[in-house]
JSON list of C-alpha atoms in Angstrom, two decimals:
[
{"chain": "A", "resi": 981, "resn": "MET", "atom": "CA", "xyz": [50.82, -83.44, 11.68]},
{"chain": "A", "resi": 982, "resn": "THR", "atom": "CA", "xyz": [51.52, -83.04, 7.99]},
{"chain": "A", "resi": 983, "resn": "GLN", "atom": "CA", "xyz": [48.40, -85.06, 7.18]},
{"chain": "A", "resi": 984, "resn": "SER", "atom": "CA", "xyz": [46.09, -82.59, 8.98]},
{"chain": "A", "resi": 985, "resn": "LEU", "atom": "CA", "xyz": [47.83, -79.64, 7.30]},
{"chain": "A", "resi": 986, "resn": "ILE", "atom": "CA", "xyz": [47.29, -81.23, 3.90]},
{"chain": "A", "resi": 987, "resn": "GLU", "atom": "CA", "xyz": [43.62, -81.87, 4.72]},
{"chain": "A", "resi": 988, "resn": "ARG", "atom": "CA", "xyz": [43.17, -78.27, 5.85]},
{"chain": "A", "resi": 989, "resn": "GLN", "atom": "CA", "xyz": [44.70, -76.98, 2.65]},
{"chain": "A", "resi": 990, "resn": "ARG", "atom": "CA", "xyz": [42.50, -79.29, 0.57]},
{"chain": "A", "resi": 991, "resn": "TYR", "atom": "CA", "xyz": [39.30, -78.13, 2.25]},
{"chain": "A", "resi": 992, "resn": "ALA", "atom": "CA", "xyz": [40.33, -74.53, 2.80]},
{"chain": "A", "resi": 993, "resn": "VAL", "atom": "CA", "xyz": [37.92, -71.99, 1.43]},
{"chain": "A", "resi": 994, "resn": "THR", "atom": "CA", "xyz": [39.54, -69.18, -0.44]},
{"chain": "A", "resi": 995, "resn": "PHE", "atom": "CA", "xyz": [38.15, -65.73, 0.01]},
{"chain": "A", "resi": 996, "resn": "GLN", "atom": "CA", "xyz": [38.11, -63.33, -2.89]},
{"chain": "A", "resi": 997, "resn": "SER", "atom": "CA", "xyz": [37.86, -59.73, -1.72]},
{"chain": "A", "resi": 998, "resn": "LYS", "atom": "CA", "xyz": [35.75, -57.17, -3.57]},
{"chain": "A", "resi": 999, "resn": "LEU", "atom": "CA", "xyz": [38.58, -54.68, -3.25]},
{"chain": "A", "resi": 1000, "resn": "SER", "atom": "CA", "xyz": [42.19, -54.98, -4.29]},
{"chain": "A", "resi": 1001, "resn": "GLN", "atom": "CA", "xyz": [45.06, -54.58, -1.84]},
{"chain": "A", "resi": 1002, "resn": "GLU", "atom": "CA", "xyz": [45.84, -51.22, -3.44]},
{"chain": "A", "resi": 1003, "resn": "LYS", "atom": "CA", "xyz": [42.27, -49.97, -3.00]},
{"chain": "A", "resi": 1004, "resn": "ARG", "atom": "CA", "xyz": [42.21, -51.12, 0.65]},
{"chain": "A", "resi": 1005, "resn": "ALA", "atom": "CA", "xyz": [45.48, -49.29, 1.29]},
{"chain": "A", "resi": 1006, "resn": "GLU", "atom": "CA", "xyz": [44.09, -46.18, -0.44]},
{"chain": "A", "resi": 1007, "resn": "LEU", "atom": "CA", "xyz": [40.94, -46.25, 1.71]},
{"chain": "A", "resi": 1008, "resn": "ALA", "atom": "CA", "xyz": [43.00, -46.80, 4.85]},
{"chain": "A", "resi": 1009, "resn": "ASP", "atom": "CA", "xyz": [45.14, -43.79, 3.89]},
{"chain": "A", "resi": 1010, "resn": "LEU", "atom": "CA", "xyz": [41.98, -41.68, 3.60]},
{"chain": "A", "resi": 1011, "resn": "VAL", "atom": "CA", "xyz": [40.96, -42.70, 7.12]},
{"chain": "A", "resi": 1012, "resn": "ILE", "atom": "CA", "xyz": [44.46, -42.11, 8.49]},
{"chain": "A", "resi": 1013, "resn": "ALA", "atom": "CA", "xyz": [44.56, -38.65, 6.87]},
{"chain": "A", "resi": 1014, "resn": "GLU", "atom": "CA", "xyz": [41.09, -38.00, 8.35]},
{"chain": "A", "resi": 1015, "resn": "THR", "atom": "CA", "xyz": [39.67, -37.27, 4.90]},
{"chain": "A", "resi": 1016, "resn": "LYS", "atom": "CA", "xyz": [37.01, -39.91, 5.54]},
{"chain": "A", "resi": 1017, "resn": "THR", "atom": "CA", "xyz": [35.80, -41.70, 8.63]},
{"chain": "A", "resi": 1018, "resn": "VAL", "atom": "CA", "xyz": [35.64, -45.45, 9.18]},
{"chain": "A", "resi": 1019, "resn": "PRO", "atom": "CA", "xyz": [31.80, -45.43, 9.07]},
{"chain": "A", "resi": 1020, "resn": "GLU", "atom": "CA", "xyz": [31.81, -43.45, 5.80]},
{"chain": "A", "resi": 1021, "resn": "VAL", "atom": "CA", "xyz": [34.16, -45.93, 4.12]},
{"chain": "A", "resi": 1022, "resn": "SER", "atom": "CA", "xyz": [32.22, -48.84, 5.61]},
{"chain": "A", "resi": 1023, "resn": "ILE", "atom": "CA", "xyz": [28.90, -47.62, 4.20]},
{"chain": "A", "resi": 1024, "resn": "GLU", "atom": "CA", "xyz": [30.27, -46.47, 0.85]},
{"chain": "A", "resi": 1025, "resn": "TYR", "atom": "CA", "xyz": [32.07, -49.74, 0.08]},
{"chain": "A", "resi": 1026, "resn": "GLU", "atom": "CA", "xyz": [29.63, -52.06, 1.89]},
{"chain": "A", "resi": 1027, "resn": "VAL", "atom": "CA", "xyz": [32.13, -53.63, 4.26]},
{"chain": "A", "resi": 1028, "resn": "SER", "atom": "CA", "xyz": [32.03, -53.86, 8.03]},
{"chain": "A", "resi": 1029, "resn": "ARG", "atom": "CA", "xyz": [33.61, -51.25, 10.24]},
{"chain": "A", "resi": 1030, "resn": "LYS", "atom": "CA", "xyz": [35.73, -53.97, 11.78]},
{"chain": "A", "resi": 1031, "resn": "THR", "atom": "CA", "xyz": [37.14, -54.78, 8.35]},
{"chain": "A", "resi": 1032, "resn": "VAL", "atom": "CA", "xyz": [37.94, -51.12, 7.63]},
{"chain": "A", "resi": 1033, "resn": "ASN", "atom": "CA", "xyz": [39.57, -50.79, 11.06]},
{"chain": "A", "resi": 1034, "resn": "GLY", "atom": "CA", "xyz": [41.68, -53.84, 10.22]},
{"chain": "A", "resi": 1035, "resn": "TRP", "atom": "CA", "xyz": [42.82, -52.20, 6.97]},
{"chain": "A", "resi": 1036, "resn": "VAL", "atom": "CA", "xyz": [43.69, -49.02, 8.84]},
{"chain": "A", "resi": 1037, "resn": "GLN", "atom": "CA", "xyz": [45.68, -50.86, 11.53]},
{"chain": "A", "resi": 1038, "resn": "LYS", "atom": "CA", "xyz": [47.52, -52.92, 8.91]},
{"chain": "A", "resi": 1039, "resn": "ARG", "atom": "CA", "xyz": [48.33, -49.79, 6.88]},
{"chain": "A", "resi": 1040, "resn": "LYS", "atom": "CA", "xyz": [49.56, -47.98, 9.99]},
{"chain": "A", "resi": 1041, "resn": "ARG", "atom": "CA", "xyz": [51.90, -50.89, 10.72]},
{"chain": "A", "resi": 1042, "resn": "GLN", "atom": "CA", "xyz": [53.16, -50.73, 7.11]},
{"chain": "A", "resi": 1043, "resn": "LEU", "atom": "CA", "xyz": [53.77, -46.98, 7.41]},
{"chain": "A", "resi": 1044, "resn": "GLY", "atom": "CA", "xyz": [55.28, -47.25, 10.89]},
{"chain": "A", "resi": 1045, "resn": "ILE", "atom": "CA", "xyz": [52.55, -45.15, 12.52]},
{"chain": "A", "resi": 1046, "resn": "PRO", "atom": "CA", "xyz": [51.96, -46.10, 16.15]},
{"chain": "A", "resi": 1047, "resn": "GLY", "atom": "CA", "xyz": [48.47, -47.30, 17.03]},
{"chain": "A", "resi": 1048, "resn": "SER", "atom": "CA", "xyz": [46.71, -48.45, 20.15]},
{"chain": "A", "resi": 1049, "resn": "PRO", "atom": "CA", "xyz": [46.93, -52.16, 20.93]},
{"chain": "A", "resi": 1050, "resn": "ILE", "atom": "CA", "xyz": [43.75, -51.94, 23.03]},
{"chain": "A", "resi": 1051, "resn": "GLY", "atom": "CA", "xyz": [40.78, -50.93, 20.91]},
{"chain": "A", "resi": 1052, "resn": "GLY", "atom": "CA", "xyz": [40.16, -47.54, 19.42]},
{"chain": "A", "resi": 1053, "resn": "ASP", "atom": "CA", "xyz": [42.77, -45.28, 17.96]},
{"chain": "A", "resi": 1054, "resn": "ARG", "atom": "CA", "xyz": [44.61, -43.54, 20.75]},
{"chain": "A", "resi": 1055, "resn": "THR", "atom": "CA", "xyz": [47.75, -42.50, 18.95]},
{"chain": "A", "resi": 1056, "resn": "LEU", "atom": "CA", "xyz": [47.82, -39.06, 20.58]},
{"chain": "A", "resi": 1057, "resn": "PRO", "atom": "CA", "xyz": [48.83, -38.47, 24.16]},
{"chain": "A", "resi": 1058, "resn": "PRO", "atom": "CA", "xyz": [46.04, -37.35, 26.54]},
{"chain": "A", "resi": 1059, "resn": "ALA", "atom": "CA", "xyz": [47.22, -33.71, 26.57]},
{"chain": "A", "resi": 1060, "resn": "ALA", "atom": "CA", "xyz": [47.04, -33.58, 22.78]},
{"chain": "A", "resi": 1061, "resn": "LEU", "atom": "CA", "xyz": [43.60, -35.18, 22.81]},
{"chain": "A", "resi": 1062, "resn": "ARG", "atom": "CA", "xyz": [42.41, -32.50, 25.25]},
{"chain": "A", "resi": 1063, "resn": "ARG", "atom": "CA", "xyz": [43.90, -29.79, 23.04]},
{"chain": "A", "resi": 1064, "resn": "VAL", "atom": "CA", "xyz": [42.14, -31.21, 19.98]},
{"chain": "A", "resi": 1065, "resn": "ALA", "atom": "CA", "xyz": [38.86, -31.30, 21.92]},
{"chain": "A", "resi": 1066, "resn": "ARG", "atom": "CA", "xyz": [39.32, -27.66, 22.99]},
{"chain": "A", "resi": 1067, "resn": "GLU", "atom": "CA", "xyz": [40.07, -26.62, 19.41]},
{"chain": "A", "resi": 1068, "resn": "LYS", "atom": "CA", "xyz": [36.96, -28.44, 18.21]},
{"chain": "A", "resi": 1069, "resn": "LEU", "atom": "CA", "xyz": [34.84, -26.65, 20.82]},
{"chain": "A", "resi": 1070, "resn": "GLY", "atom": "CA", "xyz": [36.43, -23.38, 19.72]},
{"chain": "A", "resi": 1071, "resn": "ARG", "atom": "CA", "xyz": [35.52, -24.07, 16.09]},
{"chain": "A", "resi": 1072, "resn": "VAL", "atom": "CA", "xyz": [31.94, -24.87, 17.07]},
{"chain": "A", "resi": 1073, "resn": "ALA", "atom": "CA", "xyz": [31.70, -21.63, 19.06]},
{"chain": "A", "resi": 1074, "resn": "ALA", "atom": "CA", "xyz": [33.21, -19.66, 16.15]},
{"chain": "A", "resi": 1075, "resn": "GLU", "atom": "CA", "xyz": [30.68, -21.19, 13.74]},
{"chain": "A", "resi": 1076, "resn": "ARG", "atom": "CA", "xyz": [27.84, -20.18, 16.08]},
{"chain": "A", "resi": 1077, "resn": "ARG", "atom": "CA", "xyz": [29.18, -16.63, 16.31]},
{"chain": "A", "resi": 1078, "resn": "ALA", "atom": "CA", "xyz": [29.54, -16.47, 12.53]},
{"chain": "A", "resi": 1079, "resn": "GLU", "atom": "CA", "xyz": [25.93, -17.61, 12.11]},
{"chain": "A", "resi": 1080, "resn": "SER", "atom": "CA", "xyz": [24.80, -14.99, 14.62]},
{"chain": "A", "resi": 1081, "resn": "TYR", "atom": "CA", "xyz": [26.73, -12.29, 12.74]},
{"chain": "A", "resi": 1082, "resn": "ARG", "atom": "CA", "xyz": [25.21, -13.42, 9.43]},
{"chain": "A", "resi": 1083, "resn": "ASN", "atom": "CA", "xyz": [21.72, -13.15, 10.93]},
{"chain": "A", "resi": 1084, "resn": "GLU", "atom": "CA", "xyz": [22.52, -9.73, 12.37]},
{"chain": "A", "resi": 1085, "resn": "LEU", "atom": "CA", "xyz": [23.84, -8.58, 8.99]},
{"chain": "A", "resi": 1086, "resn": "GLU", "atom": "CA", "xyz": [20.64, -9.73, 7.27]},
{"chain": "A", "resi": 1087, "resn": "ASP", "atom": "CA", "xyz": [18.54, -7.83, 9.83]},
{"chain": "A", "resi": 1088, "resn": "THR", "atom": "CA", "xyz": [20.66, -4.70, 9.31]},
{"chain": "A", "resi": 1089, "resn": "LYS", "atom": "CA", "xyz": [20.29, -4.99, 5.52]},
{"chain": "A", "resi": 1090, "resn": "THR", "atom": "CA", "xyz": [16.51, -5.22, 5.89]},
{"chain": "A", "resi": 1091, "resn": "GLN", "atom": "CA", "xyz": [16.44, -2.16, 8.16]},
{"chain": "A", "resi": 1092, "resn": "LEU", "atom": "CA", "xyz": [18.64, -0.23, 5.71]},
{"chain": "A", "resi": 1093, "resn": "GLU", "atom": "CA", "xyz": [16.33, -1.10, 2.79]},
{"chain": "A", "resi": 1094, "resn": "ARG", "atom": "CA", "xyz": [13.34, 0.20, 4.79]},
{"chain": "A", "resi": 1095, "resn": "LEU", "atom": "CA", "xyz": [15.18, 3.42, 5.62]},
{"chain": "A", "resi": 1096, "resn": "VAL", "atom": "CA", "xyz": [16.08, 3.95, 1.95]},
{"chain": "A", "resi": 1097, "resn": "GLU", "atom": "CA", "xyz": [12.42, 3.46, 0.97]},
{"chain": "A", "resi": 1098, "resn": "THR", "atom": "CA", "xyz": [11.35, 5.95, 3.67]},
{"chain": "A", "resi": 1099, "resn": "LEU", "atom": "CA", "xyz": [13.91, 8.52, 2.49]},
{"chain": "A", "resi": 1100, "resn": "GLN", "atom": "CA", "xyz": [12.81, 8.12, -1.12]},
{"chain": "A", "resi": 1101, "resn": "GLY", "atom": "CA", "xyz": [9.22, 8.72, -0.06]},
{"chain": "A", "resi": 1102, "resn": "MET", "atom": "CA", "xyz": [10.25, 11.80, 1.91]},
{"chain": "A", "resi": 1103, "resn": "GLN", "atom": "CA", "xyz": [12.21, 13.09, -1.10]},
{"chain": "A", "resi": 1104, "resn": "VAL", "atom": "CA", "xyz": [9.15, 12.73, -3.36]},
{"chain": "A", "resi": 1105, "resn": "THR", "atom": "CA", "xyz": [7.00, 14.52, -0.78]},
{"chain": "A", "resi": 1106, "resn": "LEU", "atom": "CA", "xyz": [9.55, 17.33, -0.39]},
{"chain": "A", "resi": 1107, "resn": "GLU", "atom": "CA", "xyz": [9.86, 17.80, -4.15]},
{"chain": "A", "resi": 1108, "resn": "TYR", "atom": "CA", "xyz": [6.05, 17.94, -4.43]},
{"chain": "A", "resi": 1109, "resn": "TYR", "atom": "CA", "xyz": [5.73, 20.65, -1.79]},
{"chain": "A", "resi": 1110, "resn": "MET", "atom": "CA", "xyz": [8.77, 22.58, -3.00]},
{"chain": "A", "resi": 1111, "resn": "GLY", "atom": "CA", "xyz": [7.34, 22.60, -6.52]},
{"chain": "A", "resi": 1112, "resn": "GLN", "atom": "CA", "xyz": [4.04, 24.14, -5.30]},
{"chain": "A", "resi": 1113, "resn": "ARG", "atom": "CA", "xyz": [4.40, 27.69, -4.10]},
{"chain": "A", "resi": 1114, "resn": "PRO", "atom": "CA", "xyz": [1.55, 29.77, -2.75]},
{"chain": "A", "resi": 1115, "resn": "PRO", "atom": "CA", "xyz": [0.05, 32.17, -5.38]},
{"chain": "A", "resi": 1116, "resn": "GLY", "atom": "CA", "xyz": [1.44, 35.70, -5.38]},
{"chain": "A", "resi": 1117, "resn": "ARG", "atom": "CA", "xyz": [4.91, 34.84, -4.22]},
{"chain": "A", "resi": 1118, "resn": "ALA", "atom": "CA", "xyz": [7.78, 35.03, -6.61]},
{"chain": "A", "resi": 1119, "resn": "ALA", "atom": "CA", "xyz": [10.35, 32.35, -6.87]},
{"chain": "A", "resi": 1120, "resn": "ALA", "atom": "CA", "xyz": [13.52, 33.17, -5.07]}
]
């Protein structure tokens, strides 16, 4: 038994990570805080998503944050997940309404600019005709 352990240690390949333990913990904290997503960290630091998920799970254990033992991150109860989904749909709807209001405001600005131009033209016309009086009439 000890012989095989010694042989395994002799032939064991050591793995040197590109990122320090501190950096991995920092990246896991970003994912936990939802500042970045797992795919974003994975692409930015050129590591697999599985690796990043491992860092996140390890960090959650260190911090005492409950995680799901069966794939995915289901730390919230179903009712809370539904509430989060509703809030997300509400934000999407609010963003659509805001975009609609911005478009409506732009249209109104354009219409107002046209009206101002029309009024300025009418003012010039009125001043022209008011300045010309028929001959023989005195100014009032």
